[in-house]
Coordinates of C-alpha atoms in Angstrom, one line a residue:
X1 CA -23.6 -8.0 27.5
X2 CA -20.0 -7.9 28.4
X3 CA -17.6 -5.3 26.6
X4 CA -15.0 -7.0 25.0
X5 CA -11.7 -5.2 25.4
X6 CA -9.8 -4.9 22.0
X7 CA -5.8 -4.2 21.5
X8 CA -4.0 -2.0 18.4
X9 CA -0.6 -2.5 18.2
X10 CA 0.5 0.5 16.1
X11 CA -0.6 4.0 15.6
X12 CA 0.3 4.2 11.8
X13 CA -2.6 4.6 9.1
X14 CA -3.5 1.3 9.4
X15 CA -3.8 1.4 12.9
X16 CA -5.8 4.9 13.2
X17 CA -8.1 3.3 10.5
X18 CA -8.7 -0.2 13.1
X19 CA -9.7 2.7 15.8
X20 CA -12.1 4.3 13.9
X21 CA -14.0 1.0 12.6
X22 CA -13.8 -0.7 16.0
X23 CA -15.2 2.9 17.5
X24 CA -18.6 2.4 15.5
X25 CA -18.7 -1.4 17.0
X26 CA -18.0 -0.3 20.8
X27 CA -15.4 -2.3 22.0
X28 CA -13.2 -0.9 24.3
X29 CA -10.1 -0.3 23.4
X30 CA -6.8 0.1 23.6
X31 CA -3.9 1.2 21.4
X32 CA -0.3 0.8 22.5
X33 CA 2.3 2.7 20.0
X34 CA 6.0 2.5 20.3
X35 CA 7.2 5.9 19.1
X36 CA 6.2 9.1 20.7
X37 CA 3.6 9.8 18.0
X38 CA 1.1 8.5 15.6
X39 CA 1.4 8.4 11.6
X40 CA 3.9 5.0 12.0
X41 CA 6.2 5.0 8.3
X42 CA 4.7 7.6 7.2
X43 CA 6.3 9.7 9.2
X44 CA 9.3 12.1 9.1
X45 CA 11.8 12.3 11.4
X46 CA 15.5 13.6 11.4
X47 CA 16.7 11.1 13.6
X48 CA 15.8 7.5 14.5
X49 CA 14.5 6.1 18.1
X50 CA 17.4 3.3 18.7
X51 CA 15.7 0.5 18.0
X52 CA 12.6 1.8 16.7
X53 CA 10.9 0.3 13.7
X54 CA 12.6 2.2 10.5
X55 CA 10.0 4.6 8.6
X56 CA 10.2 4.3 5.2
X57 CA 9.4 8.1 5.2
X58 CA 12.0 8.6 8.4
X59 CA 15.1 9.4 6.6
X60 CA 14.1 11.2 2.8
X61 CA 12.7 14.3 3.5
X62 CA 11.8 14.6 -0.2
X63 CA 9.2 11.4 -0.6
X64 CA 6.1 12.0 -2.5
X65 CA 3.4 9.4 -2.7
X66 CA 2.7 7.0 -5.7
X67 CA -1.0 6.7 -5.8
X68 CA -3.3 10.1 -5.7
X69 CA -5.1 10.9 -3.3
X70 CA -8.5 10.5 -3.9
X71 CA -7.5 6.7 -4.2
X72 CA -5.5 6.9 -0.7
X73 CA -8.0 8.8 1.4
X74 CA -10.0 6.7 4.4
X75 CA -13.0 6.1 2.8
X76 CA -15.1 8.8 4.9
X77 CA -12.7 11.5 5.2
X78 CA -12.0 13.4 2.3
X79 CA -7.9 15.3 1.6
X80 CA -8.6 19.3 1.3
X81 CA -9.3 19.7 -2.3
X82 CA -6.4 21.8 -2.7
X83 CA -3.9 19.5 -1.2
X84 CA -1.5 17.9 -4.9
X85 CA -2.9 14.7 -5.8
X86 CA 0.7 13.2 -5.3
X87 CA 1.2 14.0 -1.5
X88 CA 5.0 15.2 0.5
X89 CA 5.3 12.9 3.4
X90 CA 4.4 16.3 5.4
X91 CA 0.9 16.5 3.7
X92 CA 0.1 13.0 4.0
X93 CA 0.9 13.6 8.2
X94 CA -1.6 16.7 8.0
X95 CA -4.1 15.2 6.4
X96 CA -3.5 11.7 9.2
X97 CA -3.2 14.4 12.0
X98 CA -6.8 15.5 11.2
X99 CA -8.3 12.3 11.0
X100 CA -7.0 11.1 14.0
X101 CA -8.5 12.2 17.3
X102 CA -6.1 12.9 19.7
X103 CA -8.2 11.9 22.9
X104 CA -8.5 8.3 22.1
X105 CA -7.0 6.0 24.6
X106 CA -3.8 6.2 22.9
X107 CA -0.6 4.9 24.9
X108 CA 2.2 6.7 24.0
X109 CA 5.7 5.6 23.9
X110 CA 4.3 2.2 25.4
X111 CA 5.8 -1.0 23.8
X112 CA 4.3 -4.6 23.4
X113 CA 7.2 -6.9 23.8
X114 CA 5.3 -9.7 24.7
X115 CA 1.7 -11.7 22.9
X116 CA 1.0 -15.2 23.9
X117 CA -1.9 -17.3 24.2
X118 CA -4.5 -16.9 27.3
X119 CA -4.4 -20.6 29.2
X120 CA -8.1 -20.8 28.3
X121 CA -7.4 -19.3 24.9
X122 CA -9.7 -22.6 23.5
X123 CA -12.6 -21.4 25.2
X124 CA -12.2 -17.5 25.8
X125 CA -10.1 -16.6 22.9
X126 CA -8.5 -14.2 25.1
X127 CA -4.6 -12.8 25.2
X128 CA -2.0 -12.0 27.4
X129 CA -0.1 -9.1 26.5
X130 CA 3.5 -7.5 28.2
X131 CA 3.8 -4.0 28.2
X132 CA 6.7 -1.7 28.3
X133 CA 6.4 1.8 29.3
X134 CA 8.5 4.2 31.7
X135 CA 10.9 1.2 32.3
X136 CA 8.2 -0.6 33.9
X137 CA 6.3 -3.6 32.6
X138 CA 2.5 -4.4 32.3
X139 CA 0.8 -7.7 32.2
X140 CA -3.1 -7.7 30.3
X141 CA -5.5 -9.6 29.2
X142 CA -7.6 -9.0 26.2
X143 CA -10.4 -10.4 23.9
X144 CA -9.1 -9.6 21.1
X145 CA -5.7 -8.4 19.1
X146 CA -5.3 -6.2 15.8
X147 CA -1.5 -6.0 14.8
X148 CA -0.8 -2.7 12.6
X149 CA 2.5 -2.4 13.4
X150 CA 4.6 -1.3 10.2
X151 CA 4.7 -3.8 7.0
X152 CA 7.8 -1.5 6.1
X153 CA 9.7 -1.9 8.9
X154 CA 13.0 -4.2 8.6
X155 CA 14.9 -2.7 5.7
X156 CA 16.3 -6.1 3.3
X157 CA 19.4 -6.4 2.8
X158 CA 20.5 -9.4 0.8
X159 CA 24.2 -9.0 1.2
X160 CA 25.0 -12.5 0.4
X161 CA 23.6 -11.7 -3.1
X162 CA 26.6 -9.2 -4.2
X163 CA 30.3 -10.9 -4.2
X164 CA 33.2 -9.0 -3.2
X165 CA 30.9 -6.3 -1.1
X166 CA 32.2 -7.3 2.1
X167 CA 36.2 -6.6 0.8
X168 CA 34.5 -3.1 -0.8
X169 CA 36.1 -0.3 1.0
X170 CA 33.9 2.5 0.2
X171 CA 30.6 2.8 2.3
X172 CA 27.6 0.7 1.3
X173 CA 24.3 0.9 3.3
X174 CA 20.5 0.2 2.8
X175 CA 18.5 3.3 1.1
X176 CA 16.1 3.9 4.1
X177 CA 19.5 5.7 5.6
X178 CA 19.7 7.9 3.1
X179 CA 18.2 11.5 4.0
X180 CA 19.8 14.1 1.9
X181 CA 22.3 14.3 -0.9
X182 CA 24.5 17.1 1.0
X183 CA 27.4 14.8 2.2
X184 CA 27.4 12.9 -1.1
X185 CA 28.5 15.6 -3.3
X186 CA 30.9 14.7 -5.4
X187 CA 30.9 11.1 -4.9
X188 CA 30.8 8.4 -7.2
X189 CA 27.7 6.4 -6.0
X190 CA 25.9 3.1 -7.4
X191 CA 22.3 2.6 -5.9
X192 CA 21.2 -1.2 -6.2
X193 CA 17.3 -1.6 -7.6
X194 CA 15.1 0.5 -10.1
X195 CA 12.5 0.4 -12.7
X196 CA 10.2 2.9 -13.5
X197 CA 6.9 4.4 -14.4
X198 CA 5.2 7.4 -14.3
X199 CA 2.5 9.1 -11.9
X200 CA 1.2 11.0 -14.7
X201 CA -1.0 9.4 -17.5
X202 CA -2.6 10.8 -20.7
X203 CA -4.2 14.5 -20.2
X204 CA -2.1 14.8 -17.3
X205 CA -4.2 13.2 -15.1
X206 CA -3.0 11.2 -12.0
X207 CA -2.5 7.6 -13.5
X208 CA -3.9 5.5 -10.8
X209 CA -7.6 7.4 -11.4
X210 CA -7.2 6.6 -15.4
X211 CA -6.1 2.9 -14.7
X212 CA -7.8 2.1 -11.6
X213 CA -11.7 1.8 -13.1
X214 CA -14.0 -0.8 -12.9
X215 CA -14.3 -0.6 -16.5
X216 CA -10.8 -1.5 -17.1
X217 CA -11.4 -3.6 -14.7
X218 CA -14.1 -5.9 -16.5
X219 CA -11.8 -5.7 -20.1
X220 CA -8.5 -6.2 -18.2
X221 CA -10.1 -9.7 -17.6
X222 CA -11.1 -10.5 -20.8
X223 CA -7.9 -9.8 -22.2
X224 CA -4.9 -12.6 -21.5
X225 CA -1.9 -11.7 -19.5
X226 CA 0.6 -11.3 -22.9
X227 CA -2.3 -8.6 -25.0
X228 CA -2.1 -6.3 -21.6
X229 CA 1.3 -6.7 -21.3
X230 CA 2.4 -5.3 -24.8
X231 CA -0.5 -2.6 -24.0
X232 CA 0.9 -1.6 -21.2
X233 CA 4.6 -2.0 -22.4
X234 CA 3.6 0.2 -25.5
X235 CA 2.3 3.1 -23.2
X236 CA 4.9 3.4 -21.0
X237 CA 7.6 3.3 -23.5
X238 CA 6.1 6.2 -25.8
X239 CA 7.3 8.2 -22.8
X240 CA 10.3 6.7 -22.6
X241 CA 12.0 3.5 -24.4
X242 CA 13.5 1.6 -21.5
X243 CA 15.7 -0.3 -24.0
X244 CA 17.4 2.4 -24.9
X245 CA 17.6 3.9 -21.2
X246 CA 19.3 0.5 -20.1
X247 CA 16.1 0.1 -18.1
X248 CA 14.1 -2.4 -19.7
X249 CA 13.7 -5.6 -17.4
X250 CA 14.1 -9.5 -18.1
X251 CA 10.5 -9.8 -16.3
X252 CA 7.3 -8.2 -18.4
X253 CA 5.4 -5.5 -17.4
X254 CA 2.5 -7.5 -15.1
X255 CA 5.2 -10.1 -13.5
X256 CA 6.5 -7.2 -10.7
X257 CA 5.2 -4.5 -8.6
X258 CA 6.6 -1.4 -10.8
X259 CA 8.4 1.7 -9.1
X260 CA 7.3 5.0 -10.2
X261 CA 9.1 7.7 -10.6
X262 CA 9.1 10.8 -13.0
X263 CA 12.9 12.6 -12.8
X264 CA 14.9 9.6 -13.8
X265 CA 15.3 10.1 -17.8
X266 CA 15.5 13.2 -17.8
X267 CA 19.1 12.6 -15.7
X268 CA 20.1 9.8 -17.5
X269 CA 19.5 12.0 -21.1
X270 CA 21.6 15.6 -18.9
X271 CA 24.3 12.4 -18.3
X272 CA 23.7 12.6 -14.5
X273 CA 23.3 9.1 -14.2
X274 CA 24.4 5.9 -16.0
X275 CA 22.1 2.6 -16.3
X276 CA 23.9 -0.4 -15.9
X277 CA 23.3 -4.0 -16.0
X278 CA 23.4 -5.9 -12.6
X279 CA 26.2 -6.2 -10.3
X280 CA 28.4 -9.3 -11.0
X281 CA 30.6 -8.6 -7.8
X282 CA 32.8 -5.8 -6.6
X283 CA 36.3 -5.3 -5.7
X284 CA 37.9 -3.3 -3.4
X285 CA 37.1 0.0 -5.5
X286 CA 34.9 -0.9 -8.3
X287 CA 31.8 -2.7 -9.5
X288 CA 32.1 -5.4 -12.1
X289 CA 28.9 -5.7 -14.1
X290 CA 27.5 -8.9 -16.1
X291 CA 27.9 -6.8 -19.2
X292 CA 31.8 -7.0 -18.7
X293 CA 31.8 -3.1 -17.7
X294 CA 33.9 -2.0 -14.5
X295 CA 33.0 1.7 -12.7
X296 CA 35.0 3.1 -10.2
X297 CA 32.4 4.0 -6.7
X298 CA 33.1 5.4 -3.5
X299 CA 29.5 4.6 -2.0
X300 CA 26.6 1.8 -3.1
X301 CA 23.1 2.3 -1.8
X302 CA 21.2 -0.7 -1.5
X303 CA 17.6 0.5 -2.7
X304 CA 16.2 -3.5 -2.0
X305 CA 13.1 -2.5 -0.2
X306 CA 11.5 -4.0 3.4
X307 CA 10.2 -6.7 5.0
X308 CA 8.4 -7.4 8.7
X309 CA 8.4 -9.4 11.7
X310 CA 6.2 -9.4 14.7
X311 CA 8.9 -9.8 17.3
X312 CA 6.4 -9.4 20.5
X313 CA 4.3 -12.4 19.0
X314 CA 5.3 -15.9 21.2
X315 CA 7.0 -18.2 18.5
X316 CA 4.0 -20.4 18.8
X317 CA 3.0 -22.6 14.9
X318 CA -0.6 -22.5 16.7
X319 CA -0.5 -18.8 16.1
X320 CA 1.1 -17.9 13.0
X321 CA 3.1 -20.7 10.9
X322 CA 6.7 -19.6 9.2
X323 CA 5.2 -18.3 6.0
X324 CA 2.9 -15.5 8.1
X325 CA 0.3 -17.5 6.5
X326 CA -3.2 -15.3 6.4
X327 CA -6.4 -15.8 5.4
X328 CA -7.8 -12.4 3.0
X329 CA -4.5 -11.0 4.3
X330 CA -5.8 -10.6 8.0
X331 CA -6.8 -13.5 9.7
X332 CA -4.2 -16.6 10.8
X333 CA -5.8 -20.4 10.6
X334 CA -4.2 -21.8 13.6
X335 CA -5.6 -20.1 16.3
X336 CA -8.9 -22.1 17.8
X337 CA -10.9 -18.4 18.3
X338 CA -10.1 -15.9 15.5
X339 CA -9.2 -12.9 17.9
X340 CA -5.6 -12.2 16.2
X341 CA -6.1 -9.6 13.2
X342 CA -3.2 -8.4 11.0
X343 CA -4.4 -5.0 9.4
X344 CA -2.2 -3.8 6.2
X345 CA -0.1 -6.5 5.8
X346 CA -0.4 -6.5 2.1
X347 CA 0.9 -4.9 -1.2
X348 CA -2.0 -3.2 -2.8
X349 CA -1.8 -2.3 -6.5
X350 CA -3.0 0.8 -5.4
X351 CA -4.0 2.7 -2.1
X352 CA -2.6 1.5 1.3
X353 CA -5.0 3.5 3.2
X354 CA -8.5 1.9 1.6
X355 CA -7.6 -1.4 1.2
X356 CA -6.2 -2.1 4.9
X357 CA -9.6 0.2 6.2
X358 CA -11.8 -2.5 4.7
X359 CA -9.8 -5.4 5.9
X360 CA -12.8 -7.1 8.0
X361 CA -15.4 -9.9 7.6
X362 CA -18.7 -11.0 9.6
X363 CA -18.0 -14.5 9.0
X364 CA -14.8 -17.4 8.6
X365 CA -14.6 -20.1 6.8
X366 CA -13.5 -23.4 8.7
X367 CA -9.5 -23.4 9.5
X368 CA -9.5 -25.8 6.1
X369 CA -10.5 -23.7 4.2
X370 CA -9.0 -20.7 5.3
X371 CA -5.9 -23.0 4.4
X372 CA -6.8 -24.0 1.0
X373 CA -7.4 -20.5 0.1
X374 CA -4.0 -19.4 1.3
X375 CA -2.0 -22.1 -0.5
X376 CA -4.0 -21.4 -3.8
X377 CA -3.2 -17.5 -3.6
X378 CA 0.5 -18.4 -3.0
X379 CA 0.2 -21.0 -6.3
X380 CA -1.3 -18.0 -8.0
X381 CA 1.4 -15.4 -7.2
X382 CA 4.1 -17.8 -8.1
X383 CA 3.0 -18.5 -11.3
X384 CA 2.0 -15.0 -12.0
X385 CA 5.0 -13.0 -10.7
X386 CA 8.8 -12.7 -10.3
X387 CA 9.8 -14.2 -6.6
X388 CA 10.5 -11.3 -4.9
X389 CA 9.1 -10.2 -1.4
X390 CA 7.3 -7.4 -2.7
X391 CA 5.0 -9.5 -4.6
X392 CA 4.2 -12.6 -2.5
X393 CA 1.6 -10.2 -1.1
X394 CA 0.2 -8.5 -4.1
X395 CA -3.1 -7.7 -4.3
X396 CA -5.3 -5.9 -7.1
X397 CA -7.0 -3.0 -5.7
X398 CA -10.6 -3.3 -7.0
X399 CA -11.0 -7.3 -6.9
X400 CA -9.7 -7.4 -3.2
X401 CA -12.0 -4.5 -2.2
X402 CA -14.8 -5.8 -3.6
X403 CA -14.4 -9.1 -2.6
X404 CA -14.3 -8.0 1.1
X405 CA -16.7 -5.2 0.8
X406 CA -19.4 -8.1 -1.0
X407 CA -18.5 -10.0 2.5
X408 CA -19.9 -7.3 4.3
X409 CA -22.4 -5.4 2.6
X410 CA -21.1 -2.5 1.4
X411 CA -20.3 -3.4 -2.2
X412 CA -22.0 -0.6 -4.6
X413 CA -25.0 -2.4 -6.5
X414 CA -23.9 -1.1 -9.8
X415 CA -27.1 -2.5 -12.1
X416 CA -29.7 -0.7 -9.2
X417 CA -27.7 2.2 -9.3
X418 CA -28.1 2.4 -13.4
X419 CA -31.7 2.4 -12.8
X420 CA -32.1 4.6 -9.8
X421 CA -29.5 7.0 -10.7
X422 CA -28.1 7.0 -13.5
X423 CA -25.2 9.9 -13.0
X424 CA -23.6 8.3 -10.0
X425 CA -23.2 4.9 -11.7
X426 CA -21.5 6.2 -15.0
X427 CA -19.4 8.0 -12.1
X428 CA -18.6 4.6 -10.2
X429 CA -18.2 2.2 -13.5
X430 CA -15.6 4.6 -15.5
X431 CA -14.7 6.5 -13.1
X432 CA -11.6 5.7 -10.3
X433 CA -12.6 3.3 -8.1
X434 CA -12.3 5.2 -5.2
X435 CA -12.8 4.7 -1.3
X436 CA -16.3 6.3 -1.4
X437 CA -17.9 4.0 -3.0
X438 CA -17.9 1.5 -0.4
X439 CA -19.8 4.0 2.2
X440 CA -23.1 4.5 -0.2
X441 CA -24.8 1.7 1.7
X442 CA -24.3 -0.9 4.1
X443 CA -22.5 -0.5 7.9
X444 CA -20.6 2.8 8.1
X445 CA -23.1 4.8 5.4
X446 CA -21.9 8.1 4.8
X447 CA -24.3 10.7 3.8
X448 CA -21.3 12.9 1.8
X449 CA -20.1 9.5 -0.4
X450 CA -22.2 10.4 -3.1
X451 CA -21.5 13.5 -3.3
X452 CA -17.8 12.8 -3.1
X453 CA -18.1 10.6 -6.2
X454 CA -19.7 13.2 -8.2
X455 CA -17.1 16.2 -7.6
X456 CA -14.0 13.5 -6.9
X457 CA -12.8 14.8 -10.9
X458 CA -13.2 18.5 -9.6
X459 CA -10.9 17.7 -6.7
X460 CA -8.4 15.9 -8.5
X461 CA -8.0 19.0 -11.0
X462 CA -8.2 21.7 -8.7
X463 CA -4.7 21.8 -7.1
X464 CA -3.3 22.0 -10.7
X465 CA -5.3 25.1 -11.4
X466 CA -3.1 27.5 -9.9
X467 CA -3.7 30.8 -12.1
X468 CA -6.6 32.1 -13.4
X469 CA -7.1 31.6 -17.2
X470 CA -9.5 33.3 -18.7
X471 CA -12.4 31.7 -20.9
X472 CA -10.6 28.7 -19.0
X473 CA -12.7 25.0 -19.2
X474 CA -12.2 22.3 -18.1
X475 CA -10.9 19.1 -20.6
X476 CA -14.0 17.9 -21.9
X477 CA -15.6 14.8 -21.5
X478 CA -17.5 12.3 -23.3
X479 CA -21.3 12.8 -23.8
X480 CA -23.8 11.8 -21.2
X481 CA -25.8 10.0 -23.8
X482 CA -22.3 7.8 -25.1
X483 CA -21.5 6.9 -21.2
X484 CA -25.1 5.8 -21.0
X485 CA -25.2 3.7 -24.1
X486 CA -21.6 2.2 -23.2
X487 CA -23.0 1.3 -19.8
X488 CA -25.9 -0.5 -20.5
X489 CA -24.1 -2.4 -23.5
X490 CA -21.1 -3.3 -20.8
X491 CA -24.1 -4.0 -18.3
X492 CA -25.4 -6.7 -20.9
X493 CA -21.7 -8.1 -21.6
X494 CA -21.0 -8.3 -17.7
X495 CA -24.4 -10.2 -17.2
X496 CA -24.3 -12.2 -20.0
X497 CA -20.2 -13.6 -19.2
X498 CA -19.8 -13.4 -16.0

């Protein structure tokens, strides 16, 4: 049987993850990375390649991750239980560094400028690929492409959307050249783009591990849309009433991706910072807002997030159409052979790392229907959420992993589990959903998943015990006996409606 030779474009976490899976298939492989070394957005540099992609991460030395990170770990390699469970940009490249192995065929430095078709793409499926390294070029062929190059690479800046900035004399620029607040002391500076929510949920826990449950799951979709919205709106504001911080948005709660963040009030109550409405247009010195008001600013930061392109990808409608069209988020309709992948090219409402780690499936659907699915996502996301390029690519954690992972096989049979043991589905079903469960059976078993289900609580409050109290216990939690009588009632409902 012929080896089929398989491409990664991009050495980022998405990219490591596509080595490691295509590894336990044996393909051989190649992965070409632009930059000098792997970890892609995620990580820090003090200054940028010209005309490298732009890391998120590259120029704020001070970024902390929003999800924790038993919900952001590859699914069979655990973070060091004493790592924080919101990770510095320098942990997360640790904790990539030691997943990664160094030795695999890894290109450094070498750039794909050019992917088009094979001239027997319709029977082979095959690729040619230009590559740039040393000032030389390189022609290949290959049977088969996975694109991880950076989602957040092209920072979006929508000038034509603010009045009066181009006759602005101060200094405006996007947020991702922003790296520390030394040079802006003093200044009078309006950043562009903010709402907020915090990391931290009840009993201090990480919120993504309270929220992010199958459990929640399963009522979440009982419930309509306006019940989980004033829920949710309730919650949030008995931290903090955005009303009365001048942050409360026109959209509700479920309609936008939100931004978290846990230091803003407390600047805007020291009078640090100032909430205004949006910008109406600027003059030469000041921003006019629609409220009427007028502030003096030296500097505006435009904090208007990212968006991609695949620049080394032939401009070919057989390949990808003009909306970057994909099927489960991976897979483009047009091509006759499905050997072009896109890995990550999503927004998860939760981990980046799991959800583009499970991106694969054993079998497609005809070009049709990869279609038809496409265009009713898009007519879902429209209806559901504010236009805004953030969201046309929102998916929901646990539905989209499960939906993939049922594709495959490694989907946790929850009911079996009840019977067979008991402890480790209470764990699963109201516990976070997190990457481990999809490596209890299946391709890619991992003998430690269990076992990192069971202690994953342990993990997530052992960084936060940083002094020995004595008599010290942990919070605790509800009876065995209770968890066992909810789950077999849920079991019933679940069987019974869905």
């Amino acid at each position: 049987m012929t080896v089929k030779k398989i491409a990664i474009i991009g050495a980022g976490v998405s990219g490591l993850g596509a080595i490691k899976s295509c590894l336990e298939e044996g393909p051989e492989l190649t992965c070409f990375e632009e930059s000098f070394d792997i970890g892609g957005v995620r990580r820090y540099e003090e200054k940028s390649e010209a005309g490298k992609p732009i890391s998120i991460y590259q120029h704020l030395q001070s970024v902390t991750s929003n999800s924790c990170k038993e919900l952001t770990a590859y699914s069979d390699y655990l973070f060091p239980d004493h790592y924080p469970n919101f990770l510095h940009h320098s942990k997360m490249m640790d904790y990539v560094r030691m997943y990664s192995d160094l030795s695999l065929t890894l290109c450094s430095q070498s750039k794909v400028s050019n992917i088009r078709k094979h001239s027997d793409f319709s029977s082979t499926g095959q690729w040619n690929v230009v590559v740039e390294a040393d000032g030389k070029q390189k022609y290949c062929i290959f049977d088969g492409i996975m694109i991880c190059s950076a989602y957040y690479s092209n920072p979006y800046l929508p000038l034509e959307c603010f009045p009066g900035i181009k006759k602005f004399t101060g200094l405006y620029f996007h947020s991702h050249e922003y790296k520390s607040p030394e040079k802006f002391k003093g200044k009078r500076i309006l950043v562009v783009g903010s709402w907020i929510r915090h990391r931290v949920w009840d009993n201090e826990h990480p919120q993504d591990t309270v929220l992010i449950t199958r459990f929640k799951n399963i009522i979440k979709k009982r419930l309509s849309n306006s019940i989980i919205n004033k829920l949710a709106e309730d919650k949030l504001n008995a931290r903090f009433n955005h009303a009365v911080y001048g942050l409360q948005p026109h959209h509700r709660f479920l309609s936008h991706q939100p931004t978290f963040g846990n230091d803003l009030p407390s600047h805007v109550v020291a009078g640090r910072l100032l909430v205004k409405a949006n910008v109406k247009t600027f003059t030469e010195t000041t921003a006019i807002f629609q409220d009427g008001t007028e502030e003096g600013i030296d500097i505006v930061i435009f904090a208007t997030g990212y968006t991609f392109s695949f620049p080394f990808l032939d401009n070919d409608s057989t390949v990808l159409d003009s909306q970057n069209s994909l099927f489960k988020y991976v897979f483009p309709p047009q091509p006759e052979k499905p050997t072009l992948a896109f890995i990550g090219f999503m927004q998860p409402v939760g981990g980046v790392i799991p959800t583009s780690e499970i991106q694969r499936l054993n079998k497609l659907p005809s070009a049709s229907d990869m279609t038809t699915e496409i265009k009713r996502i898009r007519n879902y996301l429209e209806k559901q959420f504010v236009v805004s390029l953030r969201d046309e690519r929102r998916v929901q954690y646990i539905d989209y992993m499960d939906e993939i992972a049922l594709e495959i096989g490694v989907k946790p049979r929850l009911l079996s589990l009840f019977f067979w043991d008991p402890k480790l589905a209470l764990k699963i079903f109201f516990g976070p959903c997190t990457p481990y469960q999809y490596h209890l059976q299946g391709p890619g078993k991992w003998a430690r998943a269990r076992t990192a289900i069971l202690t994953q609580r342990e993990c997530i409050i052992k960084p936060l015990r940083t002094q020995i109290v004595r008599d010290g216990q942990l919070p605790s939690s509800v009876p065995f006996w209770l968890l066992g009588a909810s789950m077999a009632l849920v079991i019933a409902l679940t069987l019974v409606l869905f």
